[in-house]
Coordinates of C-alpha atoms in Angstrom, one line a residue:
X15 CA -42.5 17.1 39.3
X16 CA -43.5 13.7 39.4
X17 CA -47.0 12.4 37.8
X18 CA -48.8 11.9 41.0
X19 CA -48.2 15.5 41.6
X20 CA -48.9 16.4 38.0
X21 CA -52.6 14.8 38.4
X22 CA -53.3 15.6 42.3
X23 CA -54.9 18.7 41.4
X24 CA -58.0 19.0 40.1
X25 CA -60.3 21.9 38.3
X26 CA -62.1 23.1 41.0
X27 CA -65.7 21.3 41.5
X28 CA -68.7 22.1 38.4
X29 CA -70.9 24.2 40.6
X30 CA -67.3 26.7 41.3
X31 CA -66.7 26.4 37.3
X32 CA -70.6 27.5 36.5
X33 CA -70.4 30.3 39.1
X34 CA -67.7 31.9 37.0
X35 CA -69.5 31.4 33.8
X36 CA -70.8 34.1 31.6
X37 CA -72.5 32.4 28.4
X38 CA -70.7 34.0 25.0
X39 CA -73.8 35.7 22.8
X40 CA -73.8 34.1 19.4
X41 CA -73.0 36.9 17.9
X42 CA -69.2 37.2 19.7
X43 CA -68.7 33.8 18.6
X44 CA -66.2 33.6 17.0
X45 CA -65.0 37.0 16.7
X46 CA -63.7 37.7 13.6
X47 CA -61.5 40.4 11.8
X48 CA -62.8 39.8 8.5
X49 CA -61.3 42.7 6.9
X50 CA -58.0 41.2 8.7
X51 CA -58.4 38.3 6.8
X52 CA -58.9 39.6 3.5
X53 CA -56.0 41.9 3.6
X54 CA -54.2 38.9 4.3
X55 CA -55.6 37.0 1.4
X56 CA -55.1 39.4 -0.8
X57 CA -51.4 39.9 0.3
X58 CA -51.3 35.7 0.2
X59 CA -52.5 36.1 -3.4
X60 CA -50.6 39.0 -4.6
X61 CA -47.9 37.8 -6.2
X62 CA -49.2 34.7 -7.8
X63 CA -47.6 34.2 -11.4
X64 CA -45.1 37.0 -11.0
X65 CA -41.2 36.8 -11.4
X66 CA -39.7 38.6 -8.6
X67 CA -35.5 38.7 -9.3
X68 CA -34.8 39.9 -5.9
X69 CA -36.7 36.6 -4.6
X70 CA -34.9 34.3 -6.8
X71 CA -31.6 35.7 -6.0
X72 CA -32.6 35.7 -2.2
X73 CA -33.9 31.7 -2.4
X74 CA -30.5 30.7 -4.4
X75 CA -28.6 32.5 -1.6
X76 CA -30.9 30.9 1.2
X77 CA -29.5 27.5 -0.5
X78 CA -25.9 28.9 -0.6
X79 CA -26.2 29.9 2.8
X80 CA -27.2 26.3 4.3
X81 CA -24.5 23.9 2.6
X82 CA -21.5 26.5 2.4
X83 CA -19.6 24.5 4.1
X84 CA -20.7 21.8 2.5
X85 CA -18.8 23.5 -0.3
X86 CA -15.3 24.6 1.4
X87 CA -15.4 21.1 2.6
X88 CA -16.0 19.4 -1.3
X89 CA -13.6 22.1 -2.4
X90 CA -10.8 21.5 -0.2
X91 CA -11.4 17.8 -0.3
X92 CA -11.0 18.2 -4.6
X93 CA -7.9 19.8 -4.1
X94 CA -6.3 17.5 -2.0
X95 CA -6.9 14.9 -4.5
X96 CA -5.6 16.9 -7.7
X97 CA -2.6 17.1 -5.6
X98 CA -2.5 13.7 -4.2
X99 CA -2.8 12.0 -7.8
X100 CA -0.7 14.5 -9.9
X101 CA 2.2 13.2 -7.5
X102 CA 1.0 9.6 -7.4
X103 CA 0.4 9.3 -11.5
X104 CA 3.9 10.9 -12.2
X105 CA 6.0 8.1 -13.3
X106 CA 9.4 9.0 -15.1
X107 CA 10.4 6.9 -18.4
X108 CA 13.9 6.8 -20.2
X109 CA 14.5 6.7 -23.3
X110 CA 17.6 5.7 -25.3
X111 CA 18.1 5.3 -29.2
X112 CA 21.0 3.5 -31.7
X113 CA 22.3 3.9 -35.6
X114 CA 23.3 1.2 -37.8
X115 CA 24.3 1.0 -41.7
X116 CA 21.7 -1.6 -43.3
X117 CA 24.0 -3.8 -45.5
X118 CA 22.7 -6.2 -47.8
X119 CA 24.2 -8.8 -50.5
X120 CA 25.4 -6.1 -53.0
X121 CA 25.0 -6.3 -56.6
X122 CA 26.0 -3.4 -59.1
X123 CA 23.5 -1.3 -57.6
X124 CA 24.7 -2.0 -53.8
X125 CA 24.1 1.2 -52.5
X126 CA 21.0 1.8 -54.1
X127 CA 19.5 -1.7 -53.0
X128 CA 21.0 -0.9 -49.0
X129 CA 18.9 2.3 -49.3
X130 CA 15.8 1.0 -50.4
X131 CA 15.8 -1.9 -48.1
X132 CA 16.3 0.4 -45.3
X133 CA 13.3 2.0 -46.0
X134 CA 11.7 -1.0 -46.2
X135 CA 12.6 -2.0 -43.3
X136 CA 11.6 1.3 -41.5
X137 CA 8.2 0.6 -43.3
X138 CA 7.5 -2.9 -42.2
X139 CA 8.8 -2.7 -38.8
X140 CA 5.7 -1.9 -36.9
X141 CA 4.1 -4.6 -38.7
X142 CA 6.2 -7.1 -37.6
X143 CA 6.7 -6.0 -34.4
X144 CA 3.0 -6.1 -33.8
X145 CA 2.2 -10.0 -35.0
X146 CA 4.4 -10.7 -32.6
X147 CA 7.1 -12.0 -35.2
X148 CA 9.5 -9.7 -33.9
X149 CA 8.6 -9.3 -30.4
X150 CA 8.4 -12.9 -29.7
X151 CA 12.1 -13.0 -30.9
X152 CA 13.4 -9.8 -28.7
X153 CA 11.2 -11.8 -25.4
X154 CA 13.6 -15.0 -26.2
X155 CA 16.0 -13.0 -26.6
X156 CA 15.9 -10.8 -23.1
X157 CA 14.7 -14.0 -21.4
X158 CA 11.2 -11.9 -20.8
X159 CA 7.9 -12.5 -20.5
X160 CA 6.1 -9.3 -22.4
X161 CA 8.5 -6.8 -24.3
X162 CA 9.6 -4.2 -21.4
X163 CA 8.9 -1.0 -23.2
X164 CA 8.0 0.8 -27.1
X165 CA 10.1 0.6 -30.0
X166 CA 9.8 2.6 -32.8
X167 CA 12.1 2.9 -36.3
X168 CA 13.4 6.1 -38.7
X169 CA 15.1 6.0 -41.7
X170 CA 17.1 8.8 -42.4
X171 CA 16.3 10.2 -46.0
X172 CA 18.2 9.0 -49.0
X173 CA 20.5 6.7 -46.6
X174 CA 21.0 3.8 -45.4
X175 CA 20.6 4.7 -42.0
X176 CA 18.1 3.5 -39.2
X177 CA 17.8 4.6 -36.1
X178 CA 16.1 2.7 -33.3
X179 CA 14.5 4.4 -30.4
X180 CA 13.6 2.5 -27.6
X181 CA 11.4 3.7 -24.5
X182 CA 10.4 2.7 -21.1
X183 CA 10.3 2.9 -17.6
X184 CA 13.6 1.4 -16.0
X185 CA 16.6 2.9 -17.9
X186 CA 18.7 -0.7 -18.1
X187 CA 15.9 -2.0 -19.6
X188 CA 15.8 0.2 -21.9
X189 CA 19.4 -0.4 -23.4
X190 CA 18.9 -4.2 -23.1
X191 CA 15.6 -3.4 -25.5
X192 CA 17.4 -1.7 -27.8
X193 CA 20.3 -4.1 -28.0
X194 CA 18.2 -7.0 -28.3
X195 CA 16.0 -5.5 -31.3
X196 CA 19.5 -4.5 -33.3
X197 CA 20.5 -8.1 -32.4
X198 CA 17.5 -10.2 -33.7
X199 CA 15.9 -8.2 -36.5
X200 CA 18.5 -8.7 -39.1
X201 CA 17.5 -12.3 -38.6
X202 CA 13.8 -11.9 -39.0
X203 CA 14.5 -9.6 -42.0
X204 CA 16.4 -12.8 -43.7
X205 CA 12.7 -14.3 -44.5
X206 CA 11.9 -11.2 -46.1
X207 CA 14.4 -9.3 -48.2
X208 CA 17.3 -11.4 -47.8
X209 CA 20.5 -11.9 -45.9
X210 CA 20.6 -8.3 -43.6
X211 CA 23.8 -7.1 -41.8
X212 CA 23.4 -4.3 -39.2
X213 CA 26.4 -2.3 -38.3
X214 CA 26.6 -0.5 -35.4
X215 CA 27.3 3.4 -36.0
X216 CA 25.9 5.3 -32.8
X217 CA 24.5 3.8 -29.5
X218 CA 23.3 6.5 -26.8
X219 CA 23.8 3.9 -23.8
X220 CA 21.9 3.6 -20.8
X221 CA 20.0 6.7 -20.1
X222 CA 20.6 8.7 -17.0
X223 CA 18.0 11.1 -16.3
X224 CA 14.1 10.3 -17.6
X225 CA 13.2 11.9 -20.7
X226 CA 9.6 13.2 -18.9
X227 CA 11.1 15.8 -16.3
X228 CA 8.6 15.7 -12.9
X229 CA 6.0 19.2 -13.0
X230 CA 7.1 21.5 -10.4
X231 CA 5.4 21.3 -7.3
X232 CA 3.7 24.9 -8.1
X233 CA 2.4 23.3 -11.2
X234 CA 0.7 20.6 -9.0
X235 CA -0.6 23.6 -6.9
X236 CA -1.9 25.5 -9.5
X237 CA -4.0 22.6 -11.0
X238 CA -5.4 22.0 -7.0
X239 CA -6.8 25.5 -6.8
X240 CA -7.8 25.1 -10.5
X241 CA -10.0 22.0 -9.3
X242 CA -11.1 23.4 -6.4
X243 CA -12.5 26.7 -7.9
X244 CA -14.1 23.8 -10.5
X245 CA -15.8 22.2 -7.5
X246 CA -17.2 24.8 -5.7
X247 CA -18.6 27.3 -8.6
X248 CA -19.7 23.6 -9.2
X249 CA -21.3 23.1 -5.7
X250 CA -22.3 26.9 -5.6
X251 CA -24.7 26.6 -8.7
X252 CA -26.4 22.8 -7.2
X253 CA -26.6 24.6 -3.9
X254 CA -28.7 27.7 -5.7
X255 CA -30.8 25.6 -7.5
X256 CA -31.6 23.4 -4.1
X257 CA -32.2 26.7 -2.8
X258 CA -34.8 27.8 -5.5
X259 CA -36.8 24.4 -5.0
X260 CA -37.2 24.3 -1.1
X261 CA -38.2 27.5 -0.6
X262 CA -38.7 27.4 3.1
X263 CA -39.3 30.7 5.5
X264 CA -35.8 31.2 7.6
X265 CA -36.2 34.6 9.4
X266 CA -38.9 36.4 10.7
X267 CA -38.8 38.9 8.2
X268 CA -39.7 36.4 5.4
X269 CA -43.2 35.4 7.7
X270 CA -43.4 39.1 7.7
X271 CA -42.9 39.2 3.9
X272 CA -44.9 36.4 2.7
X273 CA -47.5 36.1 5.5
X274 CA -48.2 39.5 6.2
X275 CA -48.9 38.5 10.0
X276 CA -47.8 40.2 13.3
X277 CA -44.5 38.3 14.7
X278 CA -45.2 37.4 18.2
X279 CA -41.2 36.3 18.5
X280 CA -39.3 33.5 17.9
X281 CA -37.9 30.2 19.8
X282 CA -34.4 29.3 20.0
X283 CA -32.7 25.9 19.0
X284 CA -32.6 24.2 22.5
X285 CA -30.7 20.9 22.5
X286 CA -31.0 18.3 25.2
X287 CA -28.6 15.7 26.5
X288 CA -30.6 12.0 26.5
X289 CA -31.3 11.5 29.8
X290 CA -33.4 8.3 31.6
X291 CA -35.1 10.6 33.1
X292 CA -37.6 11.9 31.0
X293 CA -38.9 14.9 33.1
X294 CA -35.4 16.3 32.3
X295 CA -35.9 16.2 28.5
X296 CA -39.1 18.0 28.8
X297 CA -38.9 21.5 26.7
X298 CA -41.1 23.6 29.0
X299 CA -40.4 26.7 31.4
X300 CA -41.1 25.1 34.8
X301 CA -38.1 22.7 33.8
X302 CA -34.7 23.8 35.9
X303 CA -32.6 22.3 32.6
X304 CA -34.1 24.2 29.8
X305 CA -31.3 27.2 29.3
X306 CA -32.6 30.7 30.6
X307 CA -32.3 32.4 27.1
X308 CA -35.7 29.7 26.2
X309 CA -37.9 31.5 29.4
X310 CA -36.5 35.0 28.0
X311 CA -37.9 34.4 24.7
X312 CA -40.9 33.1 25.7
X313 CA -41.3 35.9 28.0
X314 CA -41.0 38.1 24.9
X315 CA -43.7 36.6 23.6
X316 CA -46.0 36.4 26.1
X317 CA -45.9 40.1 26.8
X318 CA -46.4 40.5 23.2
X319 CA -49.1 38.3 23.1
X320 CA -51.0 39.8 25.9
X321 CA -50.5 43.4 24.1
X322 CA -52.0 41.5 21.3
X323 CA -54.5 39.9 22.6
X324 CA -55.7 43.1 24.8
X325 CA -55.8 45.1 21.6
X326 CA -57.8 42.4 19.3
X327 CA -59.8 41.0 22.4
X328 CA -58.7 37.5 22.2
X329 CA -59.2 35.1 25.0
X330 CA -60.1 31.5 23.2
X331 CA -57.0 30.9 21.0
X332 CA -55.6 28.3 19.1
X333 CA -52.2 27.0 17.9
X334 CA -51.4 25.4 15.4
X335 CA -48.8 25.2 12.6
X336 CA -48.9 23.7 9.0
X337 CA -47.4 20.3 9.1
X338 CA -45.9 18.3 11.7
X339 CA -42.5 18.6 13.6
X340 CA -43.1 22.4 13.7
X341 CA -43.3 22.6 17.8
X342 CA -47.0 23.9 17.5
X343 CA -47.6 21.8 20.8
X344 CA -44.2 22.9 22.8
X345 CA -45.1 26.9 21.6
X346 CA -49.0 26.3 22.9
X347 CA -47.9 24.8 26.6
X348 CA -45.3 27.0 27.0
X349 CA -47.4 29.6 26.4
X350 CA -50.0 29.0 28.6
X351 CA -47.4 27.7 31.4
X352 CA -45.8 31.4 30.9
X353 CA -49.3 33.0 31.2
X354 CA -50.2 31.1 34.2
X355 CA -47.2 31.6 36.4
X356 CA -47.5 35.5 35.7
X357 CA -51.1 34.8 37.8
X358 CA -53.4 34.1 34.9
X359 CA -55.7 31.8 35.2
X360 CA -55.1 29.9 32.3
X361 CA -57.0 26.7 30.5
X362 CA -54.8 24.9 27.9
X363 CA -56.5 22.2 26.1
X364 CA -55.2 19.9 23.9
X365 CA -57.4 19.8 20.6
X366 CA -54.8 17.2 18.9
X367 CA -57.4 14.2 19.6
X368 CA -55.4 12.2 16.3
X369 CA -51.9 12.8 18.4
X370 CA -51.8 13.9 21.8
X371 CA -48.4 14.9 22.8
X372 CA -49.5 17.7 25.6
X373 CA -49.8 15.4 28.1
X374 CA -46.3 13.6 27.7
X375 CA -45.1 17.1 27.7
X376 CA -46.7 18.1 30.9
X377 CA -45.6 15.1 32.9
X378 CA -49.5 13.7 32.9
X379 CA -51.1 9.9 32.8
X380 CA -51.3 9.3 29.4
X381 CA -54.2 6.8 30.1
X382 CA -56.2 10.3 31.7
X383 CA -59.4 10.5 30.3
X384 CA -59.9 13.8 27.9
X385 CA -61.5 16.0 25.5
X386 CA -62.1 13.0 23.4
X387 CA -64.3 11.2 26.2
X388 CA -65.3 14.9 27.1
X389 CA -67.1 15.2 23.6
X390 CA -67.9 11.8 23.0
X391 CA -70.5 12.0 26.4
X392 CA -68.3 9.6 28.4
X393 CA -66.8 11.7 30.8
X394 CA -67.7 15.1 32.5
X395 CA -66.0 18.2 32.5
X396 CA -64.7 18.3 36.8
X397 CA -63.2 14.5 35.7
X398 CA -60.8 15.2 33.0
X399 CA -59.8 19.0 33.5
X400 CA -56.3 18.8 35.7
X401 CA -54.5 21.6 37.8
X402 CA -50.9 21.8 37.8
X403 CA -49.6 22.6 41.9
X404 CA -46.5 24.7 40.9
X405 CA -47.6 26.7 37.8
X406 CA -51.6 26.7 38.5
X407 CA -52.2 26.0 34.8
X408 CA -55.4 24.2 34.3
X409 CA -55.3 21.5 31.7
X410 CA -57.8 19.3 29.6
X411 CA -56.0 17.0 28.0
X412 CA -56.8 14.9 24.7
X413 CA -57.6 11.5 26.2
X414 CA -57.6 8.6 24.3
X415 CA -56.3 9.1 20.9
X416 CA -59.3 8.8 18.3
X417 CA -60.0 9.1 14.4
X418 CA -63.0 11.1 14.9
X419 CA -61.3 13.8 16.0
X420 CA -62.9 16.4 13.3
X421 CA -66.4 15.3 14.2
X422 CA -66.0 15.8 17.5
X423 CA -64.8 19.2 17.4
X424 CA -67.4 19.9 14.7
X425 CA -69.9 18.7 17.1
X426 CA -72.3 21.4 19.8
X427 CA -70.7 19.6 22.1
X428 CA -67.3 21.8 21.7
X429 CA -69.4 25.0 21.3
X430 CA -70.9 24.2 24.8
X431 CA -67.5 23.4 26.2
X432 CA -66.2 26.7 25.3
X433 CA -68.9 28.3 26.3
X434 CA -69.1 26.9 29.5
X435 CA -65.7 28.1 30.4
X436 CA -65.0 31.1 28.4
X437 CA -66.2 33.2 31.7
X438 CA -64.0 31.3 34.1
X439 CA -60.7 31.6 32.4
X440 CA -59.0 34.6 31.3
X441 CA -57.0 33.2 28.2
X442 CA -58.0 29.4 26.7
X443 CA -55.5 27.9 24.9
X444 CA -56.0 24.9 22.1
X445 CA -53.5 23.3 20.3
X446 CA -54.8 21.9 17.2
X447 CA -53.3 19.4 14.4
X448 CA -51.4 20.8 11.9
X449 CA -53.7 22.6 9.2
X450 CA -52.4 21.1 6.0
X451 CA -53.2 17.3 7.8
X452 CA -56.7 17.7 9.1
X453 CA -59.8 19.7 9.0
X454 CA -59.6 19.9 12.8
X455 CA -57.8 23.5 13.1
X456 CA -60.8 25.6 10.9
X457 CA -63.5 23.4 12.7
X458 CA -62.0 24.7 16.2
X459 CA -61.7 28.4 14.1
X460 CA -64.9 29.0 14.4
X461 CA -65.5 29.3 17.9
X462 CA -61.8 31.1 18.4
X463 CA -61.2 34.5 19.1
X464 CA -58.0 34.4 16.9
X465 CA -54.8 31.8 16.3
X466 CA -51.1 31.8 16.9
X467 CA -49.2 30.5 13.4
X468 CA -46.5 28.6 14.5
X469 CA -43.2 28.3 12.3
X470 CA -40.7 25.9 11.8
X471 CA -37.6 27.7 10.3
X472 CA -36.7 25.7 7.1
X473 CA -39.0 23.2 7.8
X474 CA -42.3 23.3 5.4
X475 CA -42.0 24.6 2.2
X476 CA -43.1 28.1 1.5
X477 CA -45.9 27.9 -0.5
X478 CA -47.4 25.1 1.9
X479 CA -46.8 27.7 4.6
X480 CA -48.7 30.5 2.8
X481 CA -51.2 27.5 1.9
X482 CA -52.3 26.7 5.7
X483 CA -52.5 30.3 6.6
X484 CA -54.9 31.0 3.9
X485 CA -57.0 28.4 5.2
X486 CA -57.1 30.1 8.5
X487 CA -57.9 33.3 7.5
X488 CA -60.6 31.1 5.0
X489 CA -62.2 30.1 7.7
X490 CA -63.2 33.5 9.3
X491 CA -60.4 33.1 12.2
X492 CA -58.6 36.3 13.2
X493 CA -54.7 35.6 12.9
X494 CA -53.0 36.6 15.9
X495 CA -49.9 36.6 15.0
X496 CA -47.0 33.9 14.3
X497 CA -44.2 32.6 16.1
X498 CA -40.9 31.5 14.4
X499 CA -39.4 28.3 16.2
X500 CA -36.0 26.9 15.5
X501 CA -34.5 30.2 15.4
X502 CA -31.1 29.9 14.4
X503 CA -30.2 33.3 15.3
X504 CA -30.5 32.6 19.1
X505 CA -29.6 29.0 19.3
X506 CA -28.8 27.7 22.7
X507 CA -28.0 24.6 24.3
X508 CA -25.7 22.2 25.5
X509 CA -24.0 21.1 22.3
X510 CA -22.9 17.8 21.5
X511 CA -24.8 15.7 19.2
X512 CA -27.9 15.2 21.3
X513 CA -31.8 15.3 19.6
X514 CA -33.7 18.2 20.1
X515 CA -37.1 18.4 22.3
X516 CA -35.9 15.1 24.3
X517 CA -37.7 11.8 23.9
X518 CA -40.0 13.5 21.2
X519 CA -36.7 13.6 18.7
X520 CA -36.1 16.6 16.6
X521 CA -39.9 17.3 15.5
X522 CA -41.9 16.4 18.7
X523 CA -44.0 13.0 18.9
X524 CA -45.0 13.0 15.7
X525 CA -42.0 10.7 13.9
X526 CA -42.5 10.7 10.7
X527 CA -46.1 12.0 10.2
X528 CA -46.9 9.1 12.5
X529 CA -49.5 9.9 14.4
X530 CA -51.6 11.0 11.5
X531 CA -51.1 8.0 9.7
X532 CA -53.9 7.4 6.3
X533 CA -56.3 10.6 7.6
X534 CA -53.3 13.1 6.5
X535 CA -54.5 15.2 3.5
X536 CA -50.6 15.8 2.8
X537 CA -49.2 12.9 2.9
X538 CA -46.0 14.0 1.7
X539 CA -46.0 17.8 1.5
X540 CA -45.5 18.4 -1.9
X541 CA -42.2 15.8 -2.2

């Protein structure tokens, strides 16, 4: 439906609208459930400053459950590497030794003195192999630039026998190594014990096989699992202590645990493809693209919420949720779209006056004057009250965006207005700001005949959650019931990495908090 046939209808004239109205007494005004409220205070407050196990375990789970495969991912992605590097860092060395006699210039004790300089010799090695006296010589020797692999010296006991062991990683290198150190170290020894003679008495030759045999390929595999079990336990215990400090509601058995509220139903994941046609993206019923399982659960709720509203004589209700990007505003026109295409006549006003979002929803002129020029005496009620052709839903829309939103719907002005056409509609429907953000939602409170708590799942934290809905029921408002959005358990769409809600992104107009800007009271939710 285009704009033009959005706004071509109009609430019929002000003497029609006063001939329906019946004046509320004071008294029914707002009509309250106070016992209602104090139960769910009381339940609110109940647990404050115990230790529930069962909780803990079920919030550390909650976190498990969101980034498992987060964790098979890390885990397989761990194991591939431990594999990857045990093969890469493998890197076989040879090794190859020789024998010689140590002869020196005998005197009467020859023997003797070739013995003891061969343990000299053992001794000093290191140290001259180290100071470069030594290696400097084997380098000129091999023609190299750095001394290709390790030496090391023994001296077997009470002989005259070294042995020379030299190791590295090419096995011709090796034997060159160990020739060239038998070769030039008699020569260095000359400056320090005297004329030295080696003699040649066992040489091992060039190695064929590396000393270091290659691990077995199960080996590898075993130390792969052994890093991925590391990784995920790893992972597992990050994931429950994530889980213990978010503490968001997932299901509608936790609203029913930690609210105590009726649950009205819940709102599937509904993903749109970006098209330039915005009408397309819009998430309400009357829209041909929106899946068919989003109308069923909407239906759900609206029979629900009639049943609900029949029993607890609601007809003025508001919306709201506890902080932005919660779909407070999509739940509330939905609702009253439902309501009016089963033949209700239906009002749904848009009480967000710091971020209206209705009318972008709807398909209206955003320049349409509103409740804001409504309250602030600058418009009258037949100019800014719209019908919708196809769906007969009658809609006031916030006007002009304004700071003084909560003194507006403080004002007798509002009281008036509600007055004036509680007789003519059957069920009024306000969306109102979040209640953490502004004082706006318990201002409107007082003249409702009960609120619908809307619920993002895994959205605001829990204890910001059980927060807002103790203001409500602070403020003397019956609570309805609640609505989970988001559900995961009947998400829908067309797949595909597309945002949710159209042009309004994954939480609806508000951005980042934007439209609130400096007035929020939460700037930051408890972050």
């Amino acid at each position: 439906m285009s704009t033009e046939e959005r706004t071509s209808g109009k609430m019929p004239l002000q003497s029609e609208l006063k001939k329906g109205q019946v004046e509320r007494d004071s008294d029914r005004m707002p009509l309250q459930s106070e016992k209602a409220s104090e139960n769910n205070l009381e339940h609110l407050h109940e647990d404050d400053g115990k230790i529930d196990l069962f909780r803990i375990m079920g919030d550390m789970a909650k976190g498990i459950r969101a980034v498992w495969w987060i964790l098979l991912i890390a885990a397989l992605a761990a194991a591939v590497w431990s594999y990857a590097t045990a093969n890469r860092s493998y890197t076989p060395f040879y090794q190859t030794s020789g024998t010689v006699y140590v002869n020196m210039a005998s005197g009467e004790n020859g023997s003797y003195q070739n013995v003891l300089s061969a343990e000299q010799m053992a001794t000093v090695f290191p140290y001259l192999l180290n100071n470069g006296v030594l290696s400097d010589a084997i380098e000129k020797e091999m023609k190299v630039d750095a001394v290709p692999g390790t030496i090391s010296v023994t001296v077997s006991p009470n002989t005259n026998l070294l042995t020379f062991v030299t190791e590295g990683s090419d096995p011709k290198e090796v034997h060159q190594l160990l020739e060239a150190v038998i070769k030039v170290f008699p020569d260095t020894l000359n400056y320090i014990v005297g004329p030295t003679e080696f003699t040649l008495f066992k040489d091992m030759g060039i190695p064929s096989e590396p000393y270091n045999e290659k691990p077995s390929q199960l080996l590898f595999i075993k130390d792969a699992v052994k890093s991925a079990v590391k990784v995920f336990l790893l992972g597992v215990i990050l994931a429950a202590l994530y889980g213990l400090s978010i503490r968001t509601i997932s299901n509608r058995e936790e609203i029913k645990q930690y609210l105590n509220a009726a649950n009205l139903g819940s709102l599937p994941s509904v993903q749109f493809k970006k098209r330039s046609n915005s009408q397309k993206n819009q998430l309400t019923i009357d829209n041909s693209q929106v899946p068919y399982g989003f109308g069923e659960s909407l239906r759900v709720i609206r029979t629900r919420f009639e049943r609900q509203a029949e029993s607890d004589n609601c007809r003025t209700v508001l919306v709201t949720s506890t902080i932005p990007g919660e779909g407070k505003t999509t739940v509330a026109v939905n609702l009253a779209l439902s309501l009016a295409q089963k033949g209700k006549k239906v009002l749904f006003i848009d009480g967000d006056m710091r971020n209206p979002s209705a009318a972008g929803i709807l398909q209206l002129d955003s320049s349409q004057q509103g409740l804001s020029e409504l309250l602030s005496g600058k418009a009258e009620l037949k100019d800014v009250i719209t019908s919708l052709p196809e769906s007969g839903l009658f809609v006031l829309p916030a006007g002009k965006a304004t700071s003084r939103s909560t003194d507006l719907i403080s004002s007798e002005a509002m009281s008036r207005l509600l007055k004036q056409v509680y007789g003519y509609a059957e069920y009024i429907i306000i969306d109102t700001p979040p209640v953490l953000l502004l004082g706006d939602s318990m201002a409107i409170g007082k003249y409702a005949d009960g609120c619908i708590y809307v619920v993002r799942r895994e959205q605001a934290r829990r204890h910001l959650v059980m927060n807002g809905f103790a203001q409500i029921a602070e403020s003397g408002c019956h609570m309805l019931g609640t609505i989970l959005n988001d559900d995961q358990g009947g998400s829908i769409g067309y797949g595909g990495r597309y945002g949710r809600y159209g042009k309004y992104g994954k939480y609806g107009a508000y951005g980042k908090y934007a439209g609130y800007g400096k007035y929020g009271q939460y700037s930051r939710y408890g972050k």
